[in-house]
Amino acid sequence: MSFFFNKNQSFSEETKIPHVVILGGGFAGLAAGKALAKYPVKITLVDKENHHLFQPLLYQVATAGLSAADIAQPLRHIFCGQSNLTTLMDEVVDFDLDASKVHLRSQSLSYDYMVIALGVTTGYFGNHQWARFAPGLKTLDEATELRRRVLSAFERAELAIDSDEASLWLTFVVVGGGPTGVELAGAIAELAQHVMAKDFRHIDSTKAKVHLIEAGPRLLSAFPEGQSSYAHKRLKHMGVKVHLNEPVTSVSTDEVTLSQSSIHSGTILWAAGVEANSVASKLGQAPRDRAGRLEVGADLMLPNYDNVFIAGDLARLSDFKGKQVPCLAPAATQMGRHAAKQIVQHLAGKPSRPFVYFDKGNMATIGRSSAVANYRKISINGYFAWVAWLGVHLVFLMGMRNRISVFLNWVWSYLAWRQGARIITKKLPGRSESSISTSSA
Ligand SMILES: Cc1cc2nc3c(=O)[nH]c(=O)nc-3n(C[C@H](O)[C@H](O)[C@H](O)COP(=O)(O)OP(=O)(O)OC[C@H]3O[C@@H](n4cnc5c(N)ncnc54)[C@H](O)[C@@H]3O)c2cc1C
């Protein structure tokens, strides 16, 4: 199929209007939809949620710094001014690539082009049974569940009948020494040391222990070594006990077993590993990496299907310099935009172009006034990196209301050492609780 057209061609012209289906309203799907705004295509964007989520700030929802609504924006609102795009809140369940069809829970859609941007989920390295004891952090439901567990742990400690039980509830374990693990561990330590300290009568929350477990030899392995040791020192200073070279061998309701020791804890959180969205397994024989992410060509096309593109975290590829494209929001955005451009190229009968990743650097916050930022050969640690982190996250957060709300929350927390979203919306979890329940913020 080849269509020659330009941005100004209108739908009323007598050509078949190509139907582009975009699966996923994350960073990649959003960018693909927006990049096609001015072209005469009919777009259907499908997401099982009704919102776009700014995942980089999820840990702040999990630790009561922000509310769920601060970091999410309804997809319908984002695209309300784009007349060639329709949003469907539905779940992708299967594909028929040879018939150019995608099956949703409520209906099937035929497409001329499809962009699959369904992201990844938390990975447990084949130990899915650990998920109920150690929930991950990928969605708003999971963030509010983590918040419930963290805040409830302090309440449980206050109700404890003896010091052993109180100590169990005041011990927090975070598994995974990447940016999310470092951010979670730092934020829980600050919550215990400063925010909760005045609020309880029976427990001393400053005695809470936070353990950060990493299987590898250093924290923040995607950053230069100097920044890993800076993060390690800062966390130690904040009272976090960092365990390196200690892979987790088992997790139960109140115990994490490591290769050389074990830790009793009432709250175990998982921030290690990702795996491809499970629905990606329905994409036939497409090659995949160990995490199930789809290995795509340089133009992001699914092998053997020149009308199907994979974008964002779900795609595994190396750029033209052979460097693997990271699972980061800017990379997903760039891929989404590139997939859209390839559709335009294809419609115009032009050859596809390879994806070129523009590295915008990497950042992680450790705690108040302390972060690491890295851009090419420039590395900054400490206060200025933290200010840069705040600025970048505010700028890229979707929606002016959210930006203002997050900014005011941050100013308030900084000045008053208070977290505004310390609300538990469900019953306290008991020690025997074995399944992740969800709650709304
Ligand atoms: C806790 C956390 C912190 C992070 N911090 C940073 C950071 O500081 N900086 C940074 O650059 N990156 C960060 N990232 C990574 C970044 O968020 C991802 O790289 C980015 O979100 C990937 O975008 P995506 O569009 O591929 O997938 P996603 O943003 O995950 O979007 C996938 C979309 O698909 C939808 N979906 C999934 N399954 C289905 C289905 N079956 N049917 C319909 N819809 C479905 C989901 O609801 C979602 O909206 C972080 C990620 C997490 C989880």
XYZ file of C-alpha atoms and ligand atoms in Angstrom:
494
model
C 0.000 0.000 0.000
C 1.442 3.361 -0.904
C -0.149 6.757 -0.345
C 1.404 9.997 -1.515
C 0.224 12.828 0.645
C 1.323 15.720 2.714
C 0.344 17.183 6.069
C -2.271 19.467 4.515
C -4.209 16.771 2.675
C -7.683 16.521 4.157
C -9.761 13.483 5.064
C -12.374 14.434 2.492
C -10.072 13.593 -0.403
C -10.956 10.335 -2.033
C -8.185 8.210 -0.700
C -8.635 5.493 1.834
C -7.709 6.983 5.140
C -5.063 4.758 6.693
C -5.935 3.462 10.139
C -3.084 3.622 12.648
C -3.617 1.728 15.893
C -1.368 2.714 18.782
C -1.278 0.316 21.709
C -0.272 1.967 24.970
C -0.606 5.550 26.186
C 2.766 5.709 27.914
C 5.665 7.869 26.767
C 6.115 6.032 23.441
C 2.420 5.779 22.538
C 1.799 9.409 23.421
C 4.722 10.605 21.295
C 3.573 8.473 18.327
C 0.016 9.833 18.556
C 1.159 13.439 18.783
C 3.650 13.073 15.920
C 0.800 12.025 13.616
C -1.478 14.907 14.638
C -1.129 16.822 11.377
C -1.305 13.872 8.995
C -4.432 12.521 7.287
C -4.577 9.254 9.154
C -7.220 7.899 11.492
C -5.620 6.977 14.812
C -7.011 4.743 17.532
C -5.020 4.795 20.766
C -5.773 1.936 23.149
C -4.800 1.793 26.816
C -6.221 -0.321 29.619
C -5.980 2.698 31.906
C -7.675 6.032 31.282
C -4.502 7.986 32.028
C -0.931 8.604 31.011
C 1.348 7.984 33.973
C 4.577 9.812 34.772
C 6.429 6.802 36.164
C 9.583 8.684 37.265
C 7.606 10.171 40.183
C 5.814 6.960 41.184
C 8.150 6.430 44.121
C 6.929 9.724 45.622
C 3.345 8.439 45.543
C 4.560 5.205 47.153
C 6.217 7.165 49.969
C 3.379 9.649 50.507
C 5.152 12.655 48.999
C 2.603 13.118 46.216
C -0.944 12.022 45.454
C -1.753 9.699 42.567
C -3.602 12.427 40.652
C -0.484 14.638 40.700
C 1.442 12.387 38.350
C -1.252 11.169 35.967
C -3.252 12.879 33.262
C -6.391 11.535 31.495
C -5.552 10.413 27.950
C -8.843 11.850 26.667
C -7.838 15.244 27.985
C -4.352 15.056 26.479
C -5.804 14.333 23.039
C -9.035 16.337 23.254
C -7.759 18.833 20.673
C -6.489 16.221 18.205
C -9.419 15.396 15.920
C -7.760 12.493 14.058
C -7.259 10.486 17.266
C -9.783 8.408 19.186
C -8.974 6.942 22.580
C -10.275 3.551 23.709
C -9.950 2.390 27.293
C -9.610 -1.325 26.651
C -7.144 -4.131 27.153
C -5.096 -5.729 24.398
C -5.421 -9.512 24.673
C -4.179 -10.993 21.372
C -2.939 -10.309 17.844
C -3.550 -11.679 14.375
C -0.630 -10.087 12.565
C -1.259 -11.873 9.254
C -4.803 -10.474 9.134
C -3.627 -7.054 10.475
C -5.925 -7.327 13.471
C -5.534 -6.716 17.182
C -7.980 -8.237 19.636
C -9.088 -6.144 22.592
C -11.191 -7.394 25.464
C -14.359 -5.833 23.995
C -13.722 -5.842 20.227
C -11.199 -6.426 17.443
C -9.582 -3.646 15.434
C -8.210 -3.855 11.900
C -5.254 -1.644 11.146
C -3.089 -0.491 8.278
C -0.284 0.299 10.709
C 0.212 -0.576 14.330
C 2.575 0.851 16.941
C 2.965 -1.460 19.921
C 4.101 0.510 22.975
C 2.823 -1.605 25.863
C 5.882 -1.221 28.075
C 7.257 -3.694 30.597
C 6.198 -4.990 34.000
C 8.088 -5.849 37.166
C 10.272 -8.932 36.761
C 11.034 -11.443 39.528
C 13.642 -13.482 37.613
C 11.245 -16.386 37.253
C 10.027 -16.247 40.879
C 6.556 -14.830 40.349
C 5.429 -16.278 43.678
C 7.442 -13.486 45.389
C 5.220 -10.777 43.907
C 2.543 -11.085 46.591
C 5.092 -10.587 49.390
C 7.189 -7.951 47.637
C 5.080 -5.823 45.279
C 6.746 -3.860 42.500
C 6.290 -0.278 41.395
C 4.994 0.206 37.867
C 1.412 1.464 38.082
C -0.618 3.860 40.221
C -2.378 0.911 41.868
C 0.979 -0.532 42.863
C 2.217 2.828 44.137
C -0.857 3.262 46.362
C -0.442 -0.329 47.545
C 3.188 0.352 48.479
C 2.132 3.528 50.261
C -0.482 1.558 52.187
C 2.100 -1.011 53.237
C 4.720 1.564 54.231
C 2.343 3.785 56.234
C 0.574 0.788 57.767
C 3.894 -0.612 58.965
C 4.324 2.397 61.281
C 0.749 1.958 62.549
C 1.363 -1.759 63.138
C 4.538 -0.985 65.045
C 2.583 1.432 67.266
C 0.092 -1.369 68.039
C 2.764 -4.053 68.546
C 2.547 -6.122 71.685
C 6.287 -6.460 72.158
C 9.525 -4.960 70.903
C 10.205 -7.874 68.508
C 6.977 -7.225 66.697
C 7.583 -3.471 66.655
C 11.052 -4.044 65.255
C 9.675 -6.312 62.518
C 7.291 -3.551 61.407
C 9.998 -0.921 61.639
C 12.275 -2.866 59.303
C 11.879 -2.090 55.609
C 13.562 -3.960 52.780
C 13.911 -2.605 49.264
C 15.235 -5.070 46.689
C 17.110 -3.595 43.716
C 19.862 -0.981 43.709
C 18.879 0.835 40.527
C 17.386 4.364 40.531
C 13.957 3.217 41.777
C 15.438 1.194 44.663
C 17.763 4.026 45.680
C 14.916 6.553 45.532
C 12.538 4.347 47.519
C 15.102 3.480 50.196
C 16.136 7.134 50.612
C 12.525 8.335 50.805
C 11.506 5.692 53.391
C 14.546 6.570 55.519
C 13.580 10.266 55.440
C 9.964 9.419 56.236
C 11.048 7.470 59.309
C 13.766 9.868 60.467
C 12.000 13.171 60.010
C 8.357 13.012 58.973
C 6.994 10.331 61.313
C 9.256 11.115 64.238
C 6.854 13.464 66.089
C 3.611 11.662 65.314
C 3.767 8.474 67.353
C 3.610 7.996 71.120
C 4.884 4.434 71.622
C 7.441 3.881 68.917
C 10.531 5.803 67.981
C 10.324 5.868 64.202
C 13.906 7.154 63.954
C 14.970 3.647 64.999
C 13.466 2.198 61.810
C 15.880 0.162 59.709
C 15.927 0.400 55.930
C 17.833 -2.257 53.975
C 18.655 -1.865 50.291
C 19.599 -5.122 48.587
C 21.589 -5.284 45.352
C 22.783 -8.470 43.655
C 25.568 -6.685 41.772
C 28.774 -5.089 43.034
C 27.459 -1.507 43.133
C 24.359 0.664 43.235
C 23.181 2.588 40.154
C 25.100 0.404 37.722
C 24.049 2.548 34.731
C 25.924 5.519 36.226
C 29.698 6.080 36.456
C 31.350 4.375 39.441
C 32.000 7.667 41.269
C 28.266 8.356 41.336
C 27.519 4.847 42.598
C 29.846 5.401 45.550
C 28.401 8.862 46.165
C 24.894 7.359 46.321
C 26.138 4.579 48.594
C 27.757 7.052 51.007
C 24.715 9.316 51.059
C 22.364 6.429 51.789
C 24.651 5.191 54.557
C 24.641 8.682 56.026
C 20.836 8.612 55.943
C 20.831 5.349 57.889
C 20.157 2.948 55.005
C 22.022 -0.354 55.207
C 23.202 -1.257 51.704
C 23.870 -4.921 50.872
C 25.959 -5.441 47.716
C 26.703 -8.726 45.917
C 23.819 -10.342 47.756
C 21.209 -11.815 45.440
C 17.836 -12.607 46.962
C 17.234 -16.352 47.145
C 13.757 -16.345 48.648
C 11.014 -14.017 49.866
C 8.165 -14.804 52.252
C 5.604 -12.753 54.187
C 8.123 -11.393 56.654
C 11.549 -12.585 55.591
C 13.980 -11.979 52.762
C 16.726 -14.554 52.390
C 19.945 -13.413 50.747
C 22.917 -15.479 49.641
C 24.684 -14.940 52.980
C 22.068 -13.745 55.464
C 18.385 -13.137 56.007
C 16.343 -10.151 57.144
C 13.029 -10.181 59.027
C 10.839 -7.392 57.788
C 7.144 -6.549 57.745
C 7.502 -4.529 54.529
C 9.375 -5.850 51.522
C 9.342 -3.835 48.306
C 10.631 -4.970 44.910
C 12.508 -2.610 42.603
C 14.640 -5.100 40.676
C 14.209 -6.346 37.161
C 11.706 -5.894 34.395
C 10.013 -8.234 31.989
C 8.082 -7.621 28.809
C 4.363 -7.049 28.986
C 2.858 -10.552 28.978
C 0.683 -9.843 25.928
C 3.888 -9.493 23.867
C 4.172 -13.288 24.069
C 1.229 -13.372 21.631
C 3.368 -11.828 18.898
C 4.345 -15.137 17.311
C 7.929 -16.102 16.658
C 9.402 -12.601 16.964
C 12.898 -12.773 18.520
C 13.099 -11.716 22.165
C 15.703 -11.135 24.839
C 15.705 -12.948 28.189
C 13.213 -10.462 29.635
C 10.852 -11.114 26.700
C 11.449 -7.681 25.135
C 11.121 -7.752 21.360
C 14.269 -7.480 19.292
C 13.405 -5.092 16.509
C 15.199 -3.820 13.433
C 16.939 -0.443 13.369
C 13.746 1.089 11.917
C 11.726 -0.334 14.902
C 9.769 -2.702 12.634
C 8.734 -6.076 13.924
C 10.675 -8.615 11.811
C 8.571 -9.824 8.821
C 5.821 -7.222 9.373
C 6.579 -3.883 7.754
C 3.379 -2.304 9.075
C 4.042 -3.116 12.757
C 6.390 -1.045 14.903
C 7.552 -1.649 18.456
C 8.436 1.397 20.545
C 9.466 2.192 24.112
C 10.563 -0.212 26.829
C 9.105 -3.207 24.993
C 11.611 -2.759 22.141
C 15.134 -4.025 22.468
C 17.609 -2.590 20.031
C 21.026 -1.079 19.742
C 21.572 2.286 18.126
C 23.900 2.802 15.177
C 26.908 2.938 17.531
C 26.000 -0.465 18.913
C 24.910 0.956 22.293
C 21.768 -0.584 23.722
C 18.905 1.898 23.911
C 17.992 2.190 27.616
C 14.562 1.785 29.213
C 14.124 5.501 29.886
C 11.333 7.956 29.208
C 13.285 10.067 26.655
C 14.243 6.919 24.716
C 10.586 5.789 24.663
C 9.444 9.227 23.494
C 12.046 9.283 20.724
C 11.080 5.778 19.597
C 7.364 6.634 19.539
C 8.094 9.672 17.390
C 10.355 7.648 15.112
C 7.730 4.925 14.600
C 5.231 7.627 13.583
C 7.736 9.076 11.107
C 8.296 5.637 9.566
C 4.562 5.306 8.987
C 4.586 8.649 7.185
C 7.631 7.546 5.154
C 5.932 4.292 4.222
C 2.711 6.010 3.193
C 4.735 8.320 0.985
C 6.449 5.321 -0.624
C 9.816 6.258 0.853
C 12.252 3.854 2.517
C 12.354 3.604 6.305
C 15.148 5.188 8.305
C 17.143 3.795 11.213
C 16.397 5.011 14.728
C 19.118 7.213 16.208
C 18.997 7.546 19.985
C 19.842 10.956 21.366
C 21.176 10.408 24.874
C 19.729 13.055 27.196
C 21.574 11.718 30.230
C 20.452 10.032 33.392
C 19.417 11.210 36.853
C 18.472 9.704 40.196
C 17.580 11.367 43.455
C 18.808 9.944 46.748
C 17.064 12.213 49.204
C 16.557 15.831 50.146
C 19.189 18.024 48.475
C 21.002 15.064 47.077
C 20.955 13.463 43.626
C 23.237 12.306 40.853
C 22.997 13.585 37.300
C 25.019 12.434 34.368
C 25.122 13.839 30.850
C 27.688 12.320 28.499
C 31.020 13.067 30.221
C 29.563 15.520 32.738
C 28.631 14.182 36.168
C 27.155 16.287 38.965
C 26.410 15.069 42.474
C 24.657 16.698 45.413
C 22.554 19.816 45.686
C 22.869 21.106 42.114
C 22.073 17.682 40.698
C 19.019 17.611 42.962
C 17.838 21.040 41.765
C 18.363 19.891 38.159
C 16.388 16.708 38.940
C 13.485 18.759 40.350
C 13.490 21.091 37.333
C 13.622 18.327 34.720
C 10.814 16.361 36.360
C 8.613 19.433 36.641
C 9.166 20.365 33.000
C 8.399 16.884 31.667
C 5.428 16.202 33.924
C 2.225 16.318 31.871
C -0.260 19.130 32.573
C 0.056 22.580 34.156
C -2.205 21.714 37.127
C 0.023 18.767 37.976
C 3.177 20.859 37.678
C 1.821 23.514 40.030
C 0.525 20.933 42.491
C 3.801 18.985 42.524
C 5.858 22.166 42.866
C 3.753 23.384 45.832
C 3.940 19.941 47.448
C 7.712 19.917 47.124
C 8.080 23.411 48.576
C 5.797 22.484 51.484
C 7.615 19.202 52.186
C 10.985 20.906 51.980
C 10.065 23.700 54.374
C 7.900 21.755 56.822
C 9.388 18.229 56.649
C 5.847 16.990 56.023
C 4.444 14.566 53.446
C 1.014 15.640 52.252
C -0.344 12.269 51.091
C -0.054 10.172 54.253
C -3.455 8.591 53.859
C -4.156 4.887 54.254
C -7.254 4.026 52.230
C -7.638 0.365 53.174
C -7.488 -1.769 56.290
C -4.109 -2.451 57.863
C -2.452 -5.491 56.320
C -1.977 -8.394 58.715
C 1.239 -10.404 58.822
C -0.427 -13.230 56.994
C -1.678 -11.073 54.171
C -0.650 -12.801 51.010
C -2.072 -10.968 48.072
C -1.665 -7.498 46.669
C -4.893 -5.615 46.862
C -5.393 -2.304 45.196
C -6.746 0.951 46.428
C -7.424 4.270 44.863
C -5.702 7.429 45.960
C 9.299 3.567 39.185
C 9.889 4.017 37.875
C 10.753 5.101 37.846
C 11.299 5.523 36.641
N 12.133 6.610 36.629
C 12.593 7.086 35.466
C 13.372 8.268 35.420
O 13.669 8.872 36.455
N 13.781 8.722 34.209
C 13.460 8.079 33.049
O 13.823 8.542 31.968
N 12.733 6.948 33.058
C 12.289 6.438 34.230
N 11.536 5.300 34.247
C 11.346 4.557 32.994
C 10.265 5.167 32.129
O 9.125 5.455 32.904
C 9.956 4.192 31.011
O 11.124 4.045 30.239
C 8.816 4.674 30.134
O 7.625 4.790 30.891
C 8.579 3.706 28.982
O 7.535 4.168 28.201
P 6.624 3.163 27.358
O 5.698 4.018 26.579
O 7.472 2.178 26.646
O 5.845 2.310 28.445
P 4.874 2.776 29.613
O 5.113 4.196 29.977
O 5.010 1.735 30.657
O 3.429 2.706 28.942
C 2.819 1.488 28.601
C 1.320 1.743 28.521
O 0.706 0.550 28.034
C -0.487 0.319 28.784
N -0.764 -1.108 28.728
C 0.005 -2.105 29.227
N -0.550 -3.308 28.947
C -1.688 -3.061 28.258
C -2.680 -3.896 27.662
N -2.610 -5.234 27.705
N -3.702 -3.295 27.024
C -3.796 -1.940 26.945
N -2.868 -1.113 27.478
C -1.834 -1.662 28.124
C -0.162 0.817 30.171
O -1.346 1.135 30.890
C 0.691 2.037 29.877
O -0.071 3.217 29.798
C 10.979 4.838 35.451
C 10.105 3.756 35.470
C 9.560 3.344 36.687
C 8.610 2.184 36.717
